mmCIF file of C-alpha atoms and ligand atoms in Angstrom:
data_model
loop_
_atom_site.group_PDB
_atom_site.id
_atom_site.type_symbol
_atom_site.label_atom_id
_atom_site.label_comp_id
_atom_site.label_asym_id
_atom_site.label_seq_id
_atom_site.Cartn_x
_atom_site.Cartn_y
_atom_site.Cartn_z
ATOM 1 C CA UNK R 1286 -7.812 18.042 20.849
ATOM 2 C CA UNK R 1287 -5.223 18.697 18.581
ATOM 3 C CA UNK R 1288 -5.867 19.547 14.601
ATOM 4 C CA UNK R 1289 -5.179 15.781 13.025
ATOM 5 C CA UNK R 1290 -2.313 15.187 11.148
ATOM 6 C CA UNK R 1291 -1.542 15.754 7.698
ATOM 7 C CA UNK R 1292 -1.984 12.060 6.091
ATOM 8 C CA UNK R 1293 -0.325 11.589 2.559
ATOM 9 C CA UNK R 1294 -0.596 8.295 0.800
ATOM 10 C CA UNK R 1295 2.417 7.435 -1.698
ATOM 11 C CA UNK R 1296 0.808 4.443 -4.393
ATOM 12 C CA UNK R 1297 2.822 3.288 -7.494
ATOM 13 C CA UNK R 1298 3.282 0.059 -9.517
ATOM 14 C CA UNK R 1299 5.872 -2.460 -7.571
ATOM 15 C CA UNK R 1300 9.475 -1.570 -8.032
ATOM 16 C CA UNK R 1301 8.854 2.567 -9.115
ATOM 17 C CA UNK R 1302 10.651 2.922 -5.459
ATOM 18 C CA UNK R 1303 8.133 3.492 -3.543
ATOM 19 C CA UNK R 1304 9.485 1.698 -0.559
ATOM 20 C CA UNK R 1305 12.497 2.651 -0.893
ATOM 21 C CA UNK R 1306 11.839 6.621 -1.432
ATOM 22 C CA UNK R 1307 9.985 6.854 1.250
ATOM 23 C CA UNK R 1308 12.000 5.103 4.288
ATOM 24 C CA UNK R 1309 14.954 7.907 2.556
ATOM 25 C CA UNK R 1310 12.086 11.233 3.068
ATOM 26 C CA UNK R 1311 11.272 9.502 6.847
ATOM 27 C CA UNK R 1312 15.251 9.311 6.791
ATOM 28 C CA UNK R 1313 15.183 12.947 6.575
ATOM 29 C CA UNK R 1314 11.568 14.175 8.732
ATOM 30 C CA UNK R 1315 10.956 12.811 11.853
ATOM 31 C CA UNK R 1316 7.485 14.402 11.822
ATOM 32 C CA UNK R 1317 6.509 11.722 9.184
ATOM 33 C CA UNK R 1318 6.170 7.909 10.126
ATOM 34 C CA UNK R 1319 4.945 5.039 8.479
ATOM 35 C CA UNK R 1320 1.318 3.292 8.731
ATOM 36 C CA UNK R 1321 2.597 -0.537 9.052
ATOM 37 C CA UNK R 1322 0.315 -2.677 6.797
ATOM 38 C CA UNK R 1323 -1.874 -6.269 6.791
ATOM 39 C CA UNK R 1324 -1.411 -8.758 4.260
ATOM 40 C CA UNK R 1325 -1.565 -11.933 3.889
ATOM 41 C CA UNK R 1326 2.136 -11.793 1.610
ATOM 42 C CA UNK R 1327 4.665 -14.508 2.492
ATOM 43 C CA UNK R 1328 6.834 -12.262 4.572
ATOM 44 C CA UNK R 1329 10.593 -11.634 2.209
ATOM 45 C CA UNK R 1330 13.615 -12.690 2.917
ATOM 46 C CA UNK R 1331 14.386 -9.816 5.705
ATOM 47 C CA UNK R 1332 11.619 -8.769 5.982
ATOM 48 C CA UNK R 1333 9.628 -8.684 9.906
ATOM 49 C CA UNK R 1334 6.619 -9.156 11.689
ATOM 50 C CA UNK R 1335 5.470 -5.643 13.114
ATOM 51 C CA UNK R 1336 8.452 -3.807 10.943
ATOM 52 C CA UNK R 1337 6.984 -4.139 6.586
ATOM 53 C CA UNK R 1338 3.960 -5.587 7.690
ATOM 54 C CA UNK R 1339 1.919 -7.007 9.937
ATOM 55 C CA UNK R 1340 1.709 -10.706 8.318
ATOM 56 C CA UNK R 1341 -1.234 -12.286 9.158
ATOM 57 C CA UNK R 1342 -3.527 -14.971 7.651
ATOM 58 C CA UNK R 1343 -6.342 -14.645 5.360
ATOM 59 C CA UNK R 1344 -8.687 -16.291 8.420
ATOM 60 C CA UNK R 1345 -6.967 -13.509 10.325
ATOM 61 C CA UNK R 1346 -7.518 -10.759 7.024
ATOM 62 C CA UNK R 1347 -11.407 -11.763 7.246
ATOM 63 C CA UNK R 1348 -11.541 -11.903 10.563
ATOM 64 C CA UNK R 1349 -10.681 -8.717 10.607
ATOM 65 C CA UNK R 1350 -13.050 -6.743 7.479
ATOM 66 C CA UNK R 1351 -15.942 -8.263 9.660
ATOM 67 C CA UNK R 1352 -15.121 -6.542 12.903
ATOM 68 C CA UNK R 1353 -14.683 -3.566 10.705
ATOM 69 C CA UNK R 1354 -10.945 -2.749 12.181
ATOM 70 C CA UNK R 1355 -9.585 -1.312 8.774
ATOM 71 C CA UNK R 1356 -10.018 2.232 7.173
ATOM 72 C CA UNK R 1357 -8.878 0.421 3.874
ATOM 73 C CA UNK R 1358 -7.517 -2.817 1.625
ATOM 74 C CA UNK R 1359 -7.555 -4.394 -0.718
ATOM 75 C CA UNK R 1360 -6.558 -7.042 -3.381
ATOM 76 C CA UNK R 1361 -3.320 -6.841 -4.563
ATOM 77 C CA UNK R 1362 -0.999 -9.082 -7.270
ATOM 78 C CA UNK R 1363 -3.520 -12.087 -5.479
ATOM 79 C CA UNK R 1364 -2.990 -11.698 -2.357
ATOM 80 C CA UNK R 1365 -4.915 -8.696 0.185
ATOM 81 C CA UNK R 1366 -3.438 -6.080 2.240
ATOM 82 C CA UNK R 1367 -5.092 -3.544 4.774
ATOM 83 C CA UNK R 1368 -5.354 -0.125 6.795
ATOM 84 C CA UNK R 1369 -6.324 -1.167 9.755
ATOM 85 C CA UNK R 1370 -8.142 2.416 11.716
ATOM 86 C CA UNK R 1371 -4.931 0.999 14.753
ATOM 87 C CA UNK R 1372 -2.677 1.347 12.999
ATOM 88 C CA UNK R 1373 -2.911 5.702 12.231
ATOM 89 C CA UNK R 1374 -5.671 6.924 14.167
ATOM 90 C CA UNK R 1375 -4.172 7.785 17.447
ATOM 91 C CA UNK R 1376 -1.249 9.949 15.513
ATOM 92 C CA UNK R 1377 -3.105 11.465 13.636
ATOM 93 C CA UNK R 1378 -5.580 12.246 16.697
ATOM 94 C CA UNK R 1379 -2.392 13.754 17.972
ATOM 95 C CA UNK R 1380 -1.243 15.757 15.425
ATOM 96 C CA UNK R 1381 1.499 13.551 13.660
ATOM 97 C CA UNK R 1382 1.722 13.243 10.472
ATOM 98 C CA UNK R 1383 1.807 9.708 8.457
ATOM 99 C CA UNK R 1384 2.354 8.702 5.452
ATOM 100 C CA UNK R 1385 0.474 5.408 3.485
ATOM 101 C CA UNK R 1386 2.608 3.988 0.945
ATOM 102 C CA UNK R 1387 -0.816 1.779 -0.451
ATOM 103 C CA UNK R 1388 -2.041 0.641 -4.016
ATOM 104 C CA UNK R 1389 -4.558 2.586 -5.311
ATOM 105 C CA UNK R 1390 -8.005 1.039 -5.248
ATOM 106 C CA UNK R 1391 -6.547 1.534 -1.651
ATOM 107 C CA UNK R 1392 -5.588 5.544 -1.813
ATOM 108 C CA UNK R 1393 -9.097 6.217 -3.728
ATOM 109 C CA UNK R 1394 -10.487 4.313 -0.428
ATOM 110 C CA UNK R 1395 -8.789 6.688 2.215
ATOM 111 C CA UNK R 1396 -9.710 9.882 -0.286
ATOM 112 C CA UNK R 1397 -12.855 9.239 0.132
ATOM 113 C CA UNK R 1398 -13.094 9.399 4.485
ATOM 114 C CA UNK R 1399 -10.075 11.712 4.136
ATOM 115 C CA UNK R 1400 -11.011 14.091 1.875
ATOM 116 C CA UNK R 1401 -7.269 16.687 3.043
ATOM 117 C CA UNK R 1402 -5.357 13.370 1.859
ATOM 118 C CA UNK R 1403 -2.074 14.259 -0.728
ATOM 119 C CA UNK R 1404 -2.302 11.093 -2.916
ATOM 120 C CA UNK R 1405 0.824 11.559 -5.013
ATOM 121 C CA UNK R 1406 1.493 8.531 -7.314
ATOM 122 C CA UNK R 1407 5.244 7.484 -8.034
ATOM 123 C CA UNK R 1408 6.010 6.621 -12.265
ATOM 124 C CA UNK R 1409 9.128 5.030 -13.169
ATOM 125 C CA UNK R 1410 10.701 6.251 -16.176
ATOM 126 C CA UNK R 1411 10.458 3.668 -18.838
ATOM 127 C CA UNK R 1412 8.125 -0.482 -18.754
ATOM 128 C CA UNK R 1413 12.080 -1.323 -19.353
ATOM 129 C CA UNK R 1414 13.367 0.779 -16.481
ATOM 130 C CA UNK R 1415 10.561 -1.053 -14.492
ATOM 131 C CA UNK R 1416 11.141 -4.708 -15.352
ATOM 132 C CA UNK R 1417 15.298 -4.556 -14.868
ATOM 133 C CA UNK R 1418 14.210 -2.227 -10.919
ATOM 134 C CA UNK R 1419 11.742 -6.159 -10.049
ATOM 135 C CA UNK R 1420 14.697 -8.618 -11.700
ATOM 136 C CA UNK R 1421 17.532 -6.232 -10.265
ATOM 137 C CA UNK R 1422 15.335 -6.120 -6.094
ATOM 138 C CA UNK R 1423 15.544 -10.139 -6.401
ATOM 139 C CA UNK R 1424 12.277 -10.956 -4.227
ATOM 140 C CA UNK R 1425 10.170 -11.869 -6.929
ATOM 141 C CA UNK R 1426 10.374 -14.951 -8.994
ATOM 142 C CA UNK R 1427 9.707 -15.166 -12.456
ATOM 143 C CA UNK R 1428 5.835 -15.773 -12.759
ATOM 144 C CA UNK R 1429 4.901 -12.482 -10.006
ATOM 145 C CA UNK R 1430 7.121 -10.130 -11.299
ATOM 146 C CA UNK R 1431 5.070 -10.728 -14.721
ATOM 147 C CA UNK R 1432 1.498 -10.639 -12.681
ATOM 148 C CA UNK R 1433 3.353 -7.214 -11.466
ATOM 149 C CA UNK R 1434 4.668 -6.044 -15.081
ATOM 150 C CA UNK R 1435 1.028 -6.286 -15.958
ATOM 151 C CA UNK R 1436 -0.985 -4.909 -12.951
ATOM 152 C CA UNK R 1437 1.402 -1.260 -13.412
ATOM 153 C CA UNK R 1438 -0.498 -1.065 -16.854
ATOM 154 C CA UNK R 1439 -4.067 -0.299 -14.622
ATOM 155 C CA UNK R 1440 -2.801 1.104 -11.889
ATOM 156 C CA UNK R 1441 -0.170 3.698 -14.438
ATOM 157 C CA UNK R 1442 -3.599 4.471 -15.926
ATOM 158 C CA UNK R 1443 -4.805 5.566 -12.274
ATOM 159 C CA UNK R 1444 -2.311 7.537 -12.031
ATOM 160 C CA UNK R 1445 -4.455 11.012 -13.198
ATOM 161 C CA UNK R 1446 -6.227 10.594 -9.877
ATOM 162 C CA UNK R 1447 -3.597 11.123 -7.722
ATOM 163 C CA UNK R 1448 -2.983 14.738 -6.887
ATOM 164 C CA UNK R 1449 0.517 14.829 -7.694
ATOM 165 C CA UNK R 1450 2.471 12.862 -9.831
ATOM 166 C CA UNK R 1451 6.526 12.335 -9.173
ATOM 167 C CA UNK R 1452 9.288 10.340 -11.374
ATOM 168 C CA UNK R 1453 11.272 8.331 -9.944
ATOM 169 C CA UNK R 1454 14.030 8.544 -12.658
ATOM 170 C CA UNK R 1455 17.222 10.157 -10.496
ATOM 171 C CA UNK R 1456 16.418 8.804 -7.244
ATOM 172 C CA UNK R 1457 17.769 12.222 -5.638
ATOM 173 C CA UNK R 1458 14.969 14.473 -7.497
ATOM 174 C CA UNK R 1459 12.812 12.510 -6.828
ATOM 175 C CA UNK R 1460 12.914 12.640 -2.833
ATOM 176 C CA UNK R 1461 13.317 16.169 -3.277
ATOM 177 C CA UNK R 1462 10.068 16.748 -5.239
ATOM 178 C CA UNK R 1463 8.434 13.644 -2.281
ATOM 179 C CA UNK R 1464 10.263 16.136 0.415
ATOM 180 C CA UNK R 1465 8.684 19.166 -1.734
ATOM 181 C CA UNK R 1466 5.295 17.802 -1.600
ATOM 182 C CA UNK R 1467 4.823 17.219 2.178
ATOM 183 C CA UNK R 1468 6.305 21.264 2.697
ATOM 184 C CA UNK R 1469 4.204 22.475 0.743
ATOM 185 C CA UNK R 1470 0.818 20.082 2.224
ATOM 186 C CA UNK R 1471 2.070 21.794 4.941
ATOM 187 C CA UNK R 1472 2.450 25.249 4.665
ATOM 188 C CA UNK R 1473 -1.053 24.729 3.872
ATOM 189 C CA UNK R 1474 -1.894 23.612 7.372
ATOM 190 C CA UNK R 1475 -3.606 26.418 9.241
ATOM 191 C CA UNK R 1476 -6.511 26.963 6.329
ATOM 192 C CA UNK R 1477 -7.522 22.844 6.080
ATOM 193 C CA UNK R 1478 -7.794 22.353 10.184
ATOM 194 C CA UNK R 1479 -11.974 23.495 10.048
ATOM 195 C CA UNK R 1480 -11.924 20.630 7.255
ATOM 196 C CA UNK R 1481 -9.855 18.577 8.946
ATOM 197 C CA UNK R 1482 -11.780 18.076 12.370
ATOM 198 C CA UNK R 1483 -15.156 18.260 10.400
ATOM 199 C CA UNK R 1484 -13.969 14.613 9.322
ATOM 200 C CA UNK R 1485 -13.065 13.680 12.311
ATOM 201 C CA UNK R 1486 -16.198 14.218 14.533
ATOM 202 C CA UNK R 1487 -18.369 12.766 11.081
ATOM 203 C CA UNK R 1488 -16.230 9.321 11.628
ATOM 204 C CA UNK R 1489 -16.403 9.637 14.774
ATOM 205 C CA UNK R 1490 -13.195 9.065 15.812
ATOM 206 C CA UNK R 1491 -12.958 13.069 18.044
HETATM 207 N N1 GDP U 2769 -4.999 -0.647 0.114
HETATM 208 C C1 GDP U 2769 -3.955 -1.517 -0.201
HETATM 209 N N2 GDP U 2769 -2.313 -1.846 -0.272
HETATM 210 C C2 GDP U 2769 -0.930 -1.657 0.175
HETATM 211 C C3 GDP U 2769 -1.453 -2.003 1.178
HETATM 212 N N3 GDP U 2769 0.130 -2.188 1.776
HETATM 213 C C4 GDP U 2769 0.994 -2.495 0.531
HETATM 214 N N4 GDP U 2769 -0.210 -2.262 0.075
HETATM 215 C C5 GDP U 2769 0.636 -2.192 -1.892
HETATM 216 O O1 GDP U 2769 0.224 -3.031 -2.174
HETATM 217 C C6 GDP U 2769 0.907 -3.732 -3.164
HETATM 218 C C7 GDP U 2769 2.536 -4.793 -3.334
HETATM 219 O O2 GDP U 2769 2.907 -4.666 -2.132
HETATM 220 P P1 GDP U 2769 3.960 -5.364 -1.661
HETATM 221 O O3 GDP U 2769 3.787 -6.743 -1.678
HETATM 222 O O4 GDP U 2769 5.200 -5.224 -0.653
HETATM 223 O O5 GDP U 2769 5.198 -5.174 -3.284
HETATM 224 P P2 GDP U 2769 6.157 -4.270 -3.578
HETATM 225 O O6 GDP U 2769 5.179 -3.096 -4.100
HETATM 226 O O7 GDP U 2769 7.189 -4.933 -4.974
HETATM 227 O O8 GDP U 2769 7.091 -4.026 -2.520
HETATM 228 C C8 GDP U 2769 1.764 -2.373 -3.551
HETATM 229 O O9 GDP U 2769 0.867 -1.147 -4.794
HETATM 230 C C9 GDP U 2769 1.581 -2.193 -1.645
HETATM 231 O O10 GDP U 2769 1.793 0.177 -1.854
HETATM 232 C C10 GDP U 2769 -2.133 -1.552 2.598
HETATM 233 O O11 GDP U 2769 -2.831 -2.246 3.314
HETATM 234 N N5 GDP U 2769 -3.611 -1.156 1.419
HETATM 235 N N1 ADP U 2770 15.178 5.687 -9.262
HETATM 236 C C1 ADP U 2770 15.664 4.986 -9.394
HETATM 237 N N2 ADP U 2770 17.177 4.399 -9.728
HETATM 238 C C2 ADP U 2770 17.437 3.052 -9.787
HETATM 239 N N3 ADP U 2770 16.854 2.680 -8.669
HETATM 240 C C3 ADP U 2770 16.031 2.677 -8.266
HETATM 241 C C4 ADP U 2770 15.897 3.908 -7.764
HETATM 242 N N4 ADP U 2770 14.776 3.784 -7.172
HETATM 243 C C5 ADP U 2770 14.548 2.218 -6.903
HETATM 244 N N5 ADP U 2770 14.954 1.713 -7.251
HETATM 245 C C6 ADP U 2770 16.015 0.745 -6.955
HETATM 246 O O1 ADP U 2770 14.482 -0.264 -7.505
HETATM 247 C C7 ADP U 2770 14.101 -1.706 -6.474
HETATM 248 C C8 ADP U 2770 12.785 -1.457 -6.758
HETATM 249 O O2 ADP U 2770 12.507 -0.647 -5.746
HETATM 250 P P1 ADP U 2770 11.555 -0.089 -4.550
HETATM 251 O O3 ADP U 2770 11.518 0.752 -3.464
HETATM 252 O O4 ADP U 2770 11.312 -1.752 -3.652
HETATM 253 O O5 ADP U 2770 10.391 0.326 -4.927
HETATM 254 P P2 ADP U 2770 8.625 -0.382 -4.961
HETATM 255 O O6 ADP U 2770 8.473 -0.647 -3.023
HETATM 256 O O7 ADP U 2770 7.962 0.850 -5.841
HETATM 257 O O8 ADP U 2770 8.503 -2.579 -5.166
HETATM 258 C C9 ADP U 2770 14.605 -1.293 -5.573
HETATM 259 O O9 ADP U 2770 15.683 -2.305 -6.014
HETATM 260 C C10 ADP U 2770 15.911 -0.235 -5.190
HETATM 261 O O10 ADP U 2770 16.679 0.761 -4.520
#
């Protein structure tokens, strides 16, 4: 089999710019694909089932948990989110690089399963700017934004557990930083092959 691909995990408080950065990165990097999570959150205006997320109801999500279909899952801002095995495992086995856009709880679970995963945390330049971005995005109501601002304090405190922290002040600078992290990990590829194969063997993925 091929050597498993690189696994990048990007987490951030809501509104920091994580989705925008990952989208821009994917446009620049054809070797990278993004994992589509399952969520019980309702779709926003332009979101499509199977593109941003797989939108499911809570009973379906809980049945997937029971069947052991998730590598990780967590409750975030009152909704359930999870990365299905199906979403990433075949692609990693084919040697493709995969990026997960998930919260810090999921990121830490992934690190337990895949020690070689690279954890990247995106910070906003300030609390004020974070609120402005949530308001400008115009997708969430006042109450939802307040919950996200409160949760952001807890989330940002977790940044120290991550391998890299990128401040998204100027978008192009943050994108450059993200690209650099991805490229540097690829340069380490050869030295990590053995460890990666061992993890996959231990998880019965080979
Ligand atoms: N643990 C976990 N968190 C996820 C997953 N998918 C998305 N999230 C996180 O859930 C949070 C809310 O995501 P979303 O509702 O899209 O809001 P947004 O971050 O404001 O765009 C974000 O921190 C996401 O990174 C997943 O599969 N697992
Ligand atoms: N560096 C930046 N400067 C100004 N606005 C930004 C920057 N990065 C992202 N944004 C904007 O902030 C809002 C939130 O970004 P988004 O990518 O949806 O965040 P997240 O996925 O972290 O919740 C969007 O309207 C986006 O266009």
